[in-house]
């Protein structure tokens, strides 16, 4: 018979011991406990090394926990798994008979990082604990990110007998972090891009405006030809900045309620000319689609960019299918990162070379291209992505090497709210006038050009370079229109000027201009009679918009509020 004291000593002798993790290096950003690990063991010593006693509460706990766990035996060749709990089988999709007796490397695959594998092997060789995150693969071939903690287990004689490994699927957290980092990167690039486009538009305004002035002069045929060539180059530069701004989601859209099928038919000839004779175009348009609110010009640009990519992916020719259909995202909207509702889908599918997963993930990054600098700017899909986001839709890309690419554009079905009203018609024969215009522009070159253009139309122009100067000049002086730049660094912005001017002259119309074409107008009082013209504008466009703005103030005219699209209002 054993005394109570002897019994206590025997119990103590049977306890496992271990070394607390303490300051164990843990490069992973996920902790199952939510705290920095200090108390759990990084190595342990057990008094009974066998795995035969499986009727205890501790063994039951191992099988009941949702934390996947395994033991490997380094005393056997290739350090095979000798025990796995039920959660590990749930994690990997394997049966127990398929796991026991195999080295853990069967979970690795083509995209598993070799350096991470090396770190894991080095820690095992050194009999040290390690905490890592590694890309593993389930039995069905699907990849998952595995947060693994591995630690050695010794017997009472200090001999290494097992390695213990606990694991956790952290794929969702890794995906969220990657999406957040990508969003931050794209936002930073977008801000830089928008700033560059703004400055570039100011330069283009001066170039295009002066070329317009020259084209009205008596020139020789050669001079006309040179001016026309320069004007075309300025137009190409203007389109490039529109692509940059569309990527940055800072282009001002003018959506109209539209039938997508009709739109595809309307620029069918342009599509044919874009893809060329080697590409066979097939359309599969679902009938009776609901209408969408869309900027037709930007949609055309988006479709052409996708088709150009499809053509370049099929240098020997092939088939491109343009399809439309209605999707009802009522239970799976979250999978598409969209609100629930009905969406009209435009899908463009090619039979080209396809993309690797790495290329597909980077396809919408600005300036990323696989075509080479001489064939592509890398702005095409970036512009499409920005346009879809600004249109409250989504761009999706499905592609595999050798199996072609499908680009889908999802647009929400038009609601019951009103869309932007069409711009008033302007008689181009009478776009001049004799009214007084207060011109506010901080760029010396743009200000001088605008003054010359407006005075050539017969207007009296009061010229200032800042909002403060404009308000000081105003006083009791009669002004029929305020024409101001929105972005004027270093002092009062155009928006602040508009707000104060509107308070002083609520009936006087306002025309603003900006190289951003962005949704800054959302901060402007809704009662103001205002409009926005984007830089670079042409001389006739400026004349038309000035006339429209002034005519809103004409006696007997009913004011027409200009729509700013869903992002602006």
GROMACS .gro file of C-alpha atoms in nm, residues 108-538:
model
  431
  108UNK     CA    1   0.389   2.167  -4.989
  109UNK     CA    2   0.330   2.268  -5.350
  110UNK     CA    3   0.454   2.471  -5.644
  111UNK     CA    4   0.413   2.813  -5.480
  112UNK     CA    5   0.541   2.716  -5.135
  113UNK     CA    6   0.828   2.949  -5.051
  114UNK     CA    7   1.157   2.757  -5.056
  115UNK     CA    8   1.321   2.994  -4.809
  116UNK     CA    9   1.045   2.931  -4.555
  117UNK     CA   10   1.091   2.555  -4.603
  118UNK     CA   11   1.464   2.598  -4.542
  119UNK     CA   12   1.399   2.789  -4.218
  120UNK     CA   13   1.169   2.510  -4.101
  121UNK     CA   14   1.423   2.237  -4.181
  122UNK     CA   15   1.707   2.428  -4.013
  123UNK     CA   16   1.503   2.467  -3.693
  124UNK     CA   17   1.422   2.095  -3.689
  125UNK     CA   18   1.786   2.005  -3.749
  126UNK     CA   19   1.888   2.232  -3.459
  127UNK     CA   20   1.606   2.094  -3.237
  128UNK     CA   21   1.469   2.445  -3.188
  129UNK     CA   22   1.116   2.577  -3.174
  130UNK     CA   23   0.996   2.784  -3.470
  131UNK     CA   24   0.684   2.981  -3.559
  132UNK     CA   25   0.625   3.047  -3.929
  133UNK     CA   26   0.354   3.096  -4.190
  134UNK     CA   27   0.378   2.874  -4.497
  135UNK     CA   28   0.166   2.817  -4.805
  136UNK     CA   29   0.036   2.459  -4.795
  137UNK     CA   30  -0.205   2.258  -5.008
  138UNK     CA   31  -0.507   2.046  -4.914
  139UNK     CA   32  -0.587   1.706  -5.056
  140UNK     CA   33  -0.811   1.864  -5.323
  141UNK     CA   34  -0.523   2.087  -5.442
  142UNK     CA   35  -0.653   2.412  -5.292
  143UNK     CA   36  -0.392   2.634  -5.128
  144UNK     CA   37  -0.413   2.776  -4.776
  145UNK     CA   38  -0.185   2.978  -4.554
  146UNK     CA   39  -0.079   2.771  -4.255
  147UNK     CA   40   0.044   2.932  -3.931
  148UNK     CA   41   0.269   2.660  -3.788
  149UNK     CA   42   0.431   2.632  -3.444
  150UNK     CA   43   0.685   2.346  -3.416
  151UNK     CA   44   0.866   2.248  -3.095
  152UNK     CA   45   1.081   1.952  -2.980
  153UNK     CA   46   0.974   1.692  -2.719
  154UNK     CA   47   1.231   1.497  -2.513
  155UNK     CA   48   1.220   1.191  -2.288
  156UNK     CA   49   1.344   1.177  -1.927
  157UNK     CA   50   1.694   1.096  -2.052
  158UNK     CA   51   1.709   1.405  -2.269
  159UNK     CA   52   1.670   1.219  -2.597
  160UNK     CA   53   1.465   1.383  -2.873
  161UNK     CA   54   1.160   1.165  -2.935
  162UNK     CA   55   0.899   1.386  -3.107
  163UNK     CA   56   0.834   1.714  -3.276
  164UNK     CA   57   0.500   1.870  -3.188
  165UNK     CA   58   0.331   2.100  -3.442
  166UNK     CA   59   0.013   2.303  -3.400
  167UNK     CA   60  -0.136   2.472  -3.705
  168UNK     CA   61  -0.399   2.724  -3.805
  169UNK     CA   62  -0.555   2.828  -4.135
  170UNK     CA   63  -0.485   3.203  -4.164
  171UNK     CA   64  -0.576   3.241  -4.531
  172UNK     CA   65  -0.857   3.490  -4.470
  173UNK     CA   66  -0.637   3.711  -4.256
  174UNK     CA   67  -0.352   3.697  -4.510
  175UNK     CA   68  -0.592   3.785  -4.792
  176UNK     CA   69  -0.731   4.080  -4.597
  177UNK     CA   70  -0.383   4.210  -4.521
  178UNK     CA   71  -0.277   4.171  -4.884
  179UNK     CA   72  -0.590   4.351  -5.003
  180UNK     CA   73  -0.529   4.632  -4.754
  181UNK     CA   74  -0.166   4.672  -4.861
  182UNK     CA   75  -0.271   4.669  -5.226
  183UNK     CA   76  -0.538   4.931  -5.159
  184UNK     CA   77  -0.284   5.152  -4.981
  185UNK     CA   78  -0.036   5.115  -5.268
  186UNK     CA   79  -0.298   5.190  -5.531
  187UNK     CA   80  -0.424   5.490  -5.335
  188UNK     CA   81  -0.071   5.631  -5.306
  189UNK     CA   82  -0.008   5.575  -5.676
  190UNK     CA   83  -0.347   5.729  -5.753
  191UNK     CA   84  -0.269   6.044  -5.557
  192UNK     CA   85   0.069   6.080  -5.729
  193UNK     CA   86  -0.087   6.009  -6.068
  194UNK     CA   87  -0.365   6.262  -6.017
  195UNK     CA   88  -0.114   6.531  -5.918
  196UNK     CA   89   0.097   6.465  -6.226
  197UNK     CA   90  -0.210   6.465  -6.450
  198UNK     CA   91  -0.326   6.797  -6.301
  199UNK     CA   92   0.005   6.968  -6.377
  200UNK     CA   93   0.023   6.805  -6.719
  201UNK     CA   94  -0.327   6.927  -6.803
  202UNK     CA   95  -0.225   7.285  -6.724
  203UNK     CA   96   0.067   7.249  -6.965
  204UNK     CA   97  -0.157   7.092  -7.230
  205UNK     CA   98  -0.404   7.375  -7.184
  206UNK     CA   99  -0.140   7.628  -7.284
  207UNK     CA  100  -0.019   7.416  -7.577
  208UNK     CA  101  -0.365   7.331  -7.714
  209UNK     CA  102  -0.501   7.679  -7.656
  210UNK     CA  103  -0.220   7.852  -7.841
  211UNK     CA  104  -0.247   7.603  -8.126
  212UNK     CA  105  -0.618   7.688  -8.149
  213UNK     CA  106  -0.530   8.055  -8.177
  214UNK     CA  107  -0.274   7.982  -8.450
  215UNK     CA  108  -0.519   7.777  -8.655
  216UNK     CA  109  -0.735   8.085  -8.695
  217UNK     CA  110  -0.451   8.285  -8.850
  218UNK     CA  111  -0.345   8.301  -9.214
  219UNK     CA  112  -0.084   8.027  -9.244
  220UNK     CA  113   0.089   7.852  -9.528
  221UNK     CA  114  -0.007   7.493  -9.606
  222UNK     CA  115   0.310   7.370  -9.439
  223UNK     CA  116   0.239   7.575  -9.125
  224UNK     CA  117  -0.118   7.445  -9.113
  225UNK     CA  118   0.016   7.092  -9.138
  226UNK     CA  119   0.268   7.145  -8.858
  227UNK     CA  120   0.006   7.305  -8.633
  228UNK     CA  121  -0.237   7.021  -8.705
  229UNK     CA  122   0.029   6.761  -8.614
  230UNK     CA  123   0.102   6.942  -8.289
  231UNK     CA  124  -0.271   6.962  -8.212
  232UNK     CA  125  -0.309   6.586  -8.261
  233UNK     CA  126  -0.017   6.525  -8.025
  234UNK     CA  127  -0.182   6.750  -7.766
  235UNK     CA  128  -0.505   6.551  -7.805
  236UNK     CA  129  -0.314   6.227  -7.746
  237UNK     CA  130  -0.159   6.380  -7.435
  238UNK     CA  131  -0.506   6.478  -7.319
  239UNK     CA  132  -0.630   6.121  -7.363
  240UNK     CA  133  -0.332   5.993  -7.165
  241UNK     CA  134  -0.414   6.221  -6.873
  242UNK     CA  135  -0.776   6.106  -6.887
  243UNK     CA  136  -0.650   5.750  -6.850
  244UNK     CA  137  -0.436   5.852  -6.555
  245UNK     CA  138  -0.727   6.028  -6.390
  246UNK     CA  139  -0.962   5.738  -6.460
  247UNK     CA  140  -0.718   5.507  -6.283
  248UNK     CA  141  -0.703   5.747  -5.989
  249UNK     CA  142  -1.087   5.761  -5.989
  250UNK     CA  143  -1.070   6.139  -6.028
  251UNK     CA  144  -1.227   6.182  -6.368
  252UNK     CA  145  -1.570   6.344  -6.380
  253UNK     CA  146  -1.817   6.098  -6.529
  254UNK     CA  147  -2.133   6.203  -6.709
  255UNK     CA  148  -2.357   5.896  -6.676
  256UNK     CA  149  -2.672   5.853  -6.881
  257UNK     CA  150  -2.934   5.581  -6.853
  258UNK     CA  151  -2.830   5.340  -7.127
  259UNK     CA  152  -2.906   5.000  -7.274
  260UNK     CA  153  -2.569   4.819  -7.279
  261UNK     CA  154  -2.654   4.607  -7.584
  262UNK     CA  155  -2.744   4.918  -7.784
  263UNK     CA  156  -2.416   5.077  -7.679
  264UNK     CA  157  -2.217   4.772  -7.797
  265UNK     CA  158  -2.395   4.785  -8.135
  266UNK     CA  159  -2.335   5.161  -8.171
  267UNK     CA  160  -1.957   5.136  -8.163
  268UNK     CA  161  -1.941   4.797  -8.336
  269UNK     CA  162  -1.750   4.939  -8.634
  270UNK     CA  163  -1.490   5.088  -8.403
  271UNK     CA  164  -1.452   4.751  -8.230
  272UNK     CA  165  -1.401   4.576  -8.564
  273UNK     CA  166  -1.133   4.823  -8.667
  274UNK     CA  167  -0.959   4.789  -8.331
  275UNK     CA  168  -0.916   4.411  -8.324
  276UNK     CA  169  -0.825   4.375  -8.692
  277UNK     CA  170  -0.900   4.112  -8.951
  278UNK     CA  171  -0.718   3.823  -8.778
  279UNK     CA  172  -0.954   3.828  -8.481
  280UNK     CA  173  -1.300   3.675  -8.515
  281UNK     CA  174  -1.558   3.865  -8.310
  282UNK     CA  175  -1.856   3.682  -8.165
  283UNK     CA  176  -2.135   3.851  -7.968
  284UNK     CA  177  -2.371   3.682  -7.725
  285UNK     CA  178  -2.596   3.958  -7.592
  286UNK     CA  179  -2.877   3.868  -7.355
  287UNK     CA  180  -3.202   4.029  -7.467
  288UNK     CA  181  -3.418   4.265  -7.260
  289UNK     CA  182  -3.142   4.367  -7.021
  290UNK     CA  183  -3.234   4.642  -6.774
  291UNK     CA  184  -3.068   4.980  -6.826
  292UNK     CA  185  -2.757   5.101  -6.646
  293UNK     CA  186  -2.630   5.449  -6.560
  294UNK     CA  187  -2.302   5.475  -6.747
  295UNK     CA  188  -2.069   5.723  -6.912
  296UNK     CA  189  -2.071   5.593  -7.269
  297UNK     CA  190  -1.739   5.756  -7.366
  298UNK     CA  191  -1.551   5.600  -7.076
  299UNK     CA  192  -1.716   5.263  -7.135
  300UNK     CA  193  -1.606   5.273  -7.498
  301UNK     CA  194  -1.250   5.348  -7.387
  302UNK     CA  195  -1.264   5.061  -7.135
  303UNK     CA  196  -1.392   4.810  -7.393
  304UNK     CA  197  -1.128   4.912  -7.646
  305UNK     CA  198  -0.850   4.873  -7.389
  306UNK     CA  199  -0.965   4.520  -7.306
  307UNK     CA  200  -0.997   4.430  -7.675
  308UNK     CA  201  -0.648   4.559  -7.749
  309UNK     CA  202  -0.512   4.332  -7.475
  310UNK     CA  203  -0.709   4.039  -7.622
  311UNK     CA  204  -0.572   4.108  -7.970
  312UNK     CA  205  -0.214   4.129  -7.842
  313UNK     CA  206  -0.259   3.799  -7.655
  314UNK     CA  207  -0.346   3.627  -7.987
  315UNK     CA  208  -0.069   3.726  -8.232
  316UNK     CA  209  -0.177   3.444  -8.468
  317UNK     CA  210  -0.543   3.543  -8.446
  318UNK     CA  211  -0.833   3.376  -8.271
  319UNK     CA  212  -1.181   3.434  -8.135
  320UNK     CA  213  -1.298   3.705  -7.900
  321UNK     CA  214  -1.646   3.676  -7.749
  322UNK     CA  215  -1.834   3.982  -7.622
  323UNK     CA  216  -2.124   3.875  -7.401
  324UNK     CA  217  -2.380   4.047  -7.179
  325UNK     CA  218  -2.604   3.897  -6.916
  326UNK     CA  219  -2.795   3.981  -6.598
  327UNK     CA  220  -2.661   3.868  -6.261
  328UNK     CA  221  -2.874   3.872  -5.947
  329UNK     CA  222  -2.628   3.897  -5.658
  330UNK     CA  223  -2.859   3.839  -5.365
  331UNK     CA  224  -2.676   3.565  -5.179
  332UNK     CA  225  -2.322   3.579  -5.314
  333UNK     CA  226  -2.265   3.954  -5.351
  334UNK     CA  227  -1.991   3.950  -5.086
  335UNK     CA  228  -1.785   3.714  -5.303
  336UNK     CA  229  -1.778   3.988  -5.567
  337UNK     CA  230  -1.721   4.265  -5.309
  338UNK     CA  231  -2.043   4.438  -5.416
  339UNK     CA  232  -2.370   4.530  -5.246
  340UNK     CA  233  -2.658   4.291  -5.306
  341UNK     CA  234  -2.871   4.364  -5.611
  342UNK     CA  235  -2.897   4.320  -5.986
  343UNK     CA  236  -2.598   4.379  -6.212
  344UNK     CA  237  -2.553   4.388  -6.588
  345UNK     CA  238  -2.234   4.203  -6.679
  346UNK     CA  239  -2.020   4.271  -6.986
  347UNK     CA  240  -1.773   3.986  -7.041
  348UNK     CA  241  -1.493   3.981  -7.301
  349UNK     CA  242  -1.327   3.641  -7.351
  350UNK     CA  243  -1.025   3.566  -7.568
  351UNK     CA  244  -0.839   3.249  -7.665
  352UNK     CA  245  -0.499   3.399  -7.602
  353UNK     CA  246  -0.198   3.299  -7.399
  354UNK     CA  247  -0.358   3.380  -7.066
  355UNK     CA  248  -0.189   3.511  -6.752
  356UNK     CA  249  -0.005   3.355  -6.462
  357UNK     CA  250  -0.152   3.419  -6.119
  358UNK     CA  251   0.120   3.675  -6.044
  359UNK     CA  252   0.048   3.868  -6.364
  360UNK     CA  253  -0.328   3.848  -6.307
  361UNK     CA  254  -0.295   3.996  -5.958
  362UNK     CA  255  -0.085   4.286  -6.092
  363UNK     CA  256  -0.281   4.340  -6.413
  364UNK     CA  257  -0.461   4.654  -6.288
  365UNK     CA  258  -0.150   4.821  -6.149
  366UNK     CA  259  -0.062   5.137  -6.342
  367UNK     CA  260   0.242   5.109  -6.570
  368UNK     CA  261   0.260   4.730  -6.523
  369UNK     CA  262   0.280   4.565  -6.864
  370UNK     CA  263   0.412   4.242  -7.015
  371UNK     CA  264   0.416   4.389  -7.368
  372UNK     CA  265   0.734   4.591  -7.346
  373UNK     CA  266   0.765   4.968  -7.337
  374UNK     CA  267   0.731   5.001  -7.714
  375UNK     CA  268   0.387   4.834  -7.724
  376UNK     CA  269   0.208   4.930  -7.405
  377UNK     CA  270   0.191   5.195  -7.132
  378UNK     CA  271   0.048   4.967  -6.865
  379UNK     CA  272  -0.244   5.206  -6.812
  380UNK     CA  273  -0.519   5.019  -7.000
  381UNK     CA  274  -0.656   4.788  -6.731
  382UNK     CA  275  -0.568   5.040  -6.459
  383UNK     CA  276  -0.799   5.288  -6.632
  384UNK     CA  277  -1.071   5.023  -6.667
  385UNK     CA  278  -1.039   4.935  -6.297
  386UNK     CA  279  -1.072   5.299  -6.191
  387UNK     CA  280  -1.369   5.356  -6.423
  388UNK     CA  281  -1.553   5.051  -6.285
  389UNK     CA  282  -1.494   5.157  -5.926
  390UNK     CA  283  -1.616   5.509  -5.997
  391UNK     CA  284  -1.923   5.362  -6.169
  392UNK     CA  285  -2.003   5.161  -5.851
  393UNK     CA  286  -1.922   4.839  -6.034
  394UNK     CA  287  -1.639   4.589  -6.032
  395UNK     CA  288  -1.372   4.456  -6.267
  396UNK     CA  289  -1.300   4.082  -6.250
  397UNK     CA  290  -1.031   3.890  -6.439
  398UNK     CA  291  -1.023   3.512  -6.485
  399UNK     CA  292  -0.717   3.377  -6.660
  400UNK     CA  293  -0.480   3.080  -6.673
  401UNK     CA  294  -0.168   3.032  -6.883
  402UNK     CA  295  -0.261   2.872  -7.213
  403UNK     CA  296  -0.636   2.892  -7.148
  404UNK     CA  297  -0.722   3.248  -7.242
  405UNK     CA  298  -0.866   3.535  -7.039
  406UNK     CA  299  -1.212   3.656  -6.944
  407UNK     CA  300  -1.253   4.017  -6.833
  408UNK     CA  301  -1.587   4.093  -6.670
  409UNK     CA  302  -1.729   4.438  -6.600
  410UNK     CA  303  -2.018   4.443  -6.351
  411UNK     CA  304  -2.248   4.747  -6.356
  412UNK     CA  305  -2.537   4.801  -6.112
  413UNK     CA  306  -2.880   4.815  -6.271
  414UNK     CA  307  -3.014   5.172  -6.292
  415UNK     CA  308  -3.233   5.268  -5.997
  416UNK     CA  309  -3.527   5.504  -5.984
  417UNK     CA  310  -3.317   5.813  -5.909
  418UNK     CA  311  -3.279   6.070  -6.183
  419UNK     CA  312  -2.964   6.081  -6.391
  420UNK     CA  313  -2.772   6.380  -6.514
  421UNK     CA  314  -2.974   6.608  -6.739
  422UNK     CA  315  -2.844   6.652  -7.091
  423UNK     CA  316  -2.646   6.967  -7.145
  424UNK     CA  317  -2.837   7.254  -7.309
  425UNK     CA  318  -2.787   7.295  -7.681
  426UNK     CA  319  -2.569   7.586  -7.783
  427UNK     CA  320  -2.591   7.780  -8.105
  428UNK     CA  321  -2.225   7.781  -8.209
  429UNK     CA  322  -2.285   8.082  -8.428
  430UNK     CA  323  -2.358   8.296  -8.122
  431UNK     CA  324  -2.112   8.178  -7.857
  432UNK     CA  325  -1.961   8.522  -7.800
  433UNK     CA  326  -2.102   8.811  -7.596
  434UNK     CA  327  -2.040   9.142  -7.428
  435UNK     CA  328  -2.083   9.047  -7.060
  436UNK     CA  329  -1.821   9.093  -6.787
  437UNK     CA  330  -1.633   8.783  -6.669
  438UNK     CA  331  -1.421   8.763  -6.354
  439UNK     CA  332  -1.132   8.527  -6.442
  440UNK     CA  333  -0.939   8.368  -6.153
  441UNK     CA  334  -0.638   8.151  -6.245
  442UNK     CA  335  -0.307   8.107  -6.061
  443UNK     CA  336  -0.107   7.987  -6.364
  444UNK     CA  337   0.032   8.288  -6.554
  445UNK     CA  338   0.033   8.110  -6.891
  446UNK     CA  339  -0.316   7.962  -6.856
  447UNK     CA  340  -0.454   8.295  -6.729
  448UNK     CA  341  -0.307   8.490  -7.021
  449UNK     CA  342  -0.441   8.236  -7.270
  450UNK     CA  343  -0.794   8.233  -7.120
  451UNK     CA  344  -0.802   8.614  -7.116
  452UNK     CA  345  -0.703   8.633  -7.481
  453UNK     CA  346  -0.961   8.371  -7.581
  454UNK     CA  347  -1.245   8.539  -7.390
  455UNK     CA  348  -1.163   8.888  -7.512
  456UNK     CA  349  -1.154   8.755  -7.868
  457UNK     CA  350  -1.514   8.648  -7.812
  458UNK     CA  351  -1.612   9.002  -7.716
  459UNK     CA  352  -1.629   8.967  -7.337
  460UNK     CA  353  -1.493   9.215  -7.085
  461UNK     CA  354  -1.248   9.021  -6.867
  462UNK     CA  355  -1.138   9.111  -6.513
  463UNK     CA  356  -0.820   8.914  -6.445
  464UNK     CA  357  -0.681   8.811  -6.104
  465UNK     CA  358  -0.449   8.533  -5.987
  466UNK     CA  359  -0.602   8.436  -5.653
  467UNK     CA  360  -0.929   8.410  -5.464
  468UNK     CA  361  -0.826   8.688  -5.227
  469UNK     CA  362  -0.764   8.924  -5.520
  470UNK     CA  363  -1.099   8.829  -5.673
  471UNK     CA  364  -1.296   8.920  -5.359
  472UNK     CA  365  -1.097   9.244  -5.313
  473UNK     CA  366  -1.163   9.344  -5.676
  474UNK     CA  367  -1.530   9.255  -5.665
  475UNK     CA  368  -1.673   9.529  -5.443
  476UNK     CA  369  -1.980   9.680  -5.612
  477UNK     CA  370  -1.844   9.614  -5.959
  478UNK     CA  371  -2.093   9.434  -6.185
  479UNK     CA  372  -1.986   9.080  -6.280
  480UNK     CA  373  -2.194   8.850  -6.500
  481UNK     CA  374  -1.990   8.531  -6.449
  482UNK     CA  375  -1.718   8.395  -6.222
  483UNK     CA  376  -1.473   8.172  -6.410
  484UNK     CA  377  -1.226   8.021  -6.162
  485UNK     CA  378  -0.975   7.741  -6.130
  486UNK     CA  379  -1.057   7.497  -5.849
  487UNK     CA  380  -0.706   7.404  -5.734
  488UNK     CA  381  -0.498   7.711  -5.644
  489UNK     CA  382  -0.224   7.613  -5.396
  490UNK     CA  383  -0.085   7.853  -5.139
  491UNK     CA  384  -0.397   8.051  -5.050
  492UNK     CA  385  -0.772   8.048  -5.094
  493UNK     CA  386  -0.883   7.754  -5.303
  494UNK     CA  387  -1.134   7.784  -5.584
  495UNK     CA  388  -1.392   7.605  -5.369
  496UNK     CA  389  -1.355   7.859  -5.088
  497UNK     CA  390  -1.384   8.140  -5.342
  498UNK     CA  391  -1.700   7.988  -5.489
  499UNK     CA  392  -1.859   7.959  -5.144
  500UNK     CA  393  -1.786   8.321  -5.054
  501UNK     CA  394  -1.875   8.452  -5.399
  502UNK     CA  395  -2.206   8.264  -5.389
  503UNK     CA  396  -2.288   8.425  -5.054
  504UNK     CA  397  -2.223   8.773  -5.201
  505UNK     CA  398  -2.375   8.717  -5.548
  506UNK     CA  399  -2.620   8.423  -5.519
  507UNK     CA  400  -2.774   8.493  -5.862
  508UNK     CA  401  -2.447   8.515  -6.053
  509UNK     CA  402  -2.354   8.195  -6.240
  510UNK     CA  403  -2.021   8.021  -6.186
  511UNK     CA  404  -1.802   7.819  -6.421
  512UNK     CA  405  -1.509   7.630  -6.269
  513UNK     CA  406  -1.214   7.460  -6.434
  514UNK     CA  407  -0.968   7.200  -6.310
  515UNK     CA  408  -0.698   6.967  -6.433
  516UNK     CA  409  -0.835   6.700  -6.199
  517UNK     CA  410  -1.196   6.680  -6.324
  518UNK     CA  411  -1.267   6.527  -5.983
  519UNK     CA  412  -1.555   6.521  -5.739
  520UNK     CA  413  -1.449   6.832  -5.547
  521UNK     CA  414  -1.781   6.989  -5.645
  522UNK     CA  415  -1.947   6.775  -5.377
  523UNK     CA  416  -1.844   7.043  -5.124
  524UNK     CA  417  -2.012   7.330  -5.310
  525UNK     CA  418  -2.353   7.468  -5.200
  526UNK     CA  419  -2.625   7.296  -5.398
  527UNK     CA  420  -2.811   7.616  -5.475
  528UNK     CA  421  -2.531   7.770  -5.675
  529UNK     CA  422  -2.556   7.793  -6.051
  530UNK     CA  423  -2.228   7.638  -6.148
  531UNK     CA  424  -2.064   7.402  -6.391
  532UNK     CA  425  -1.719   7.248  -6.438
  533UNK     CA  426  -1.505   7.237  -6.752
  534UNK     CA  427  -1.201   7.012  -6.749
  535UNK     CA  428  -0.856   7.108  -6.868
  536UNK     CA  429  -0.734   7.102  -7.134
  537UNK     CA  430  -1.039   7.263  -7.300
  538UNK     CA  431  -1.051   7.379  -7.660
   0.00000   0.00000   0.00000
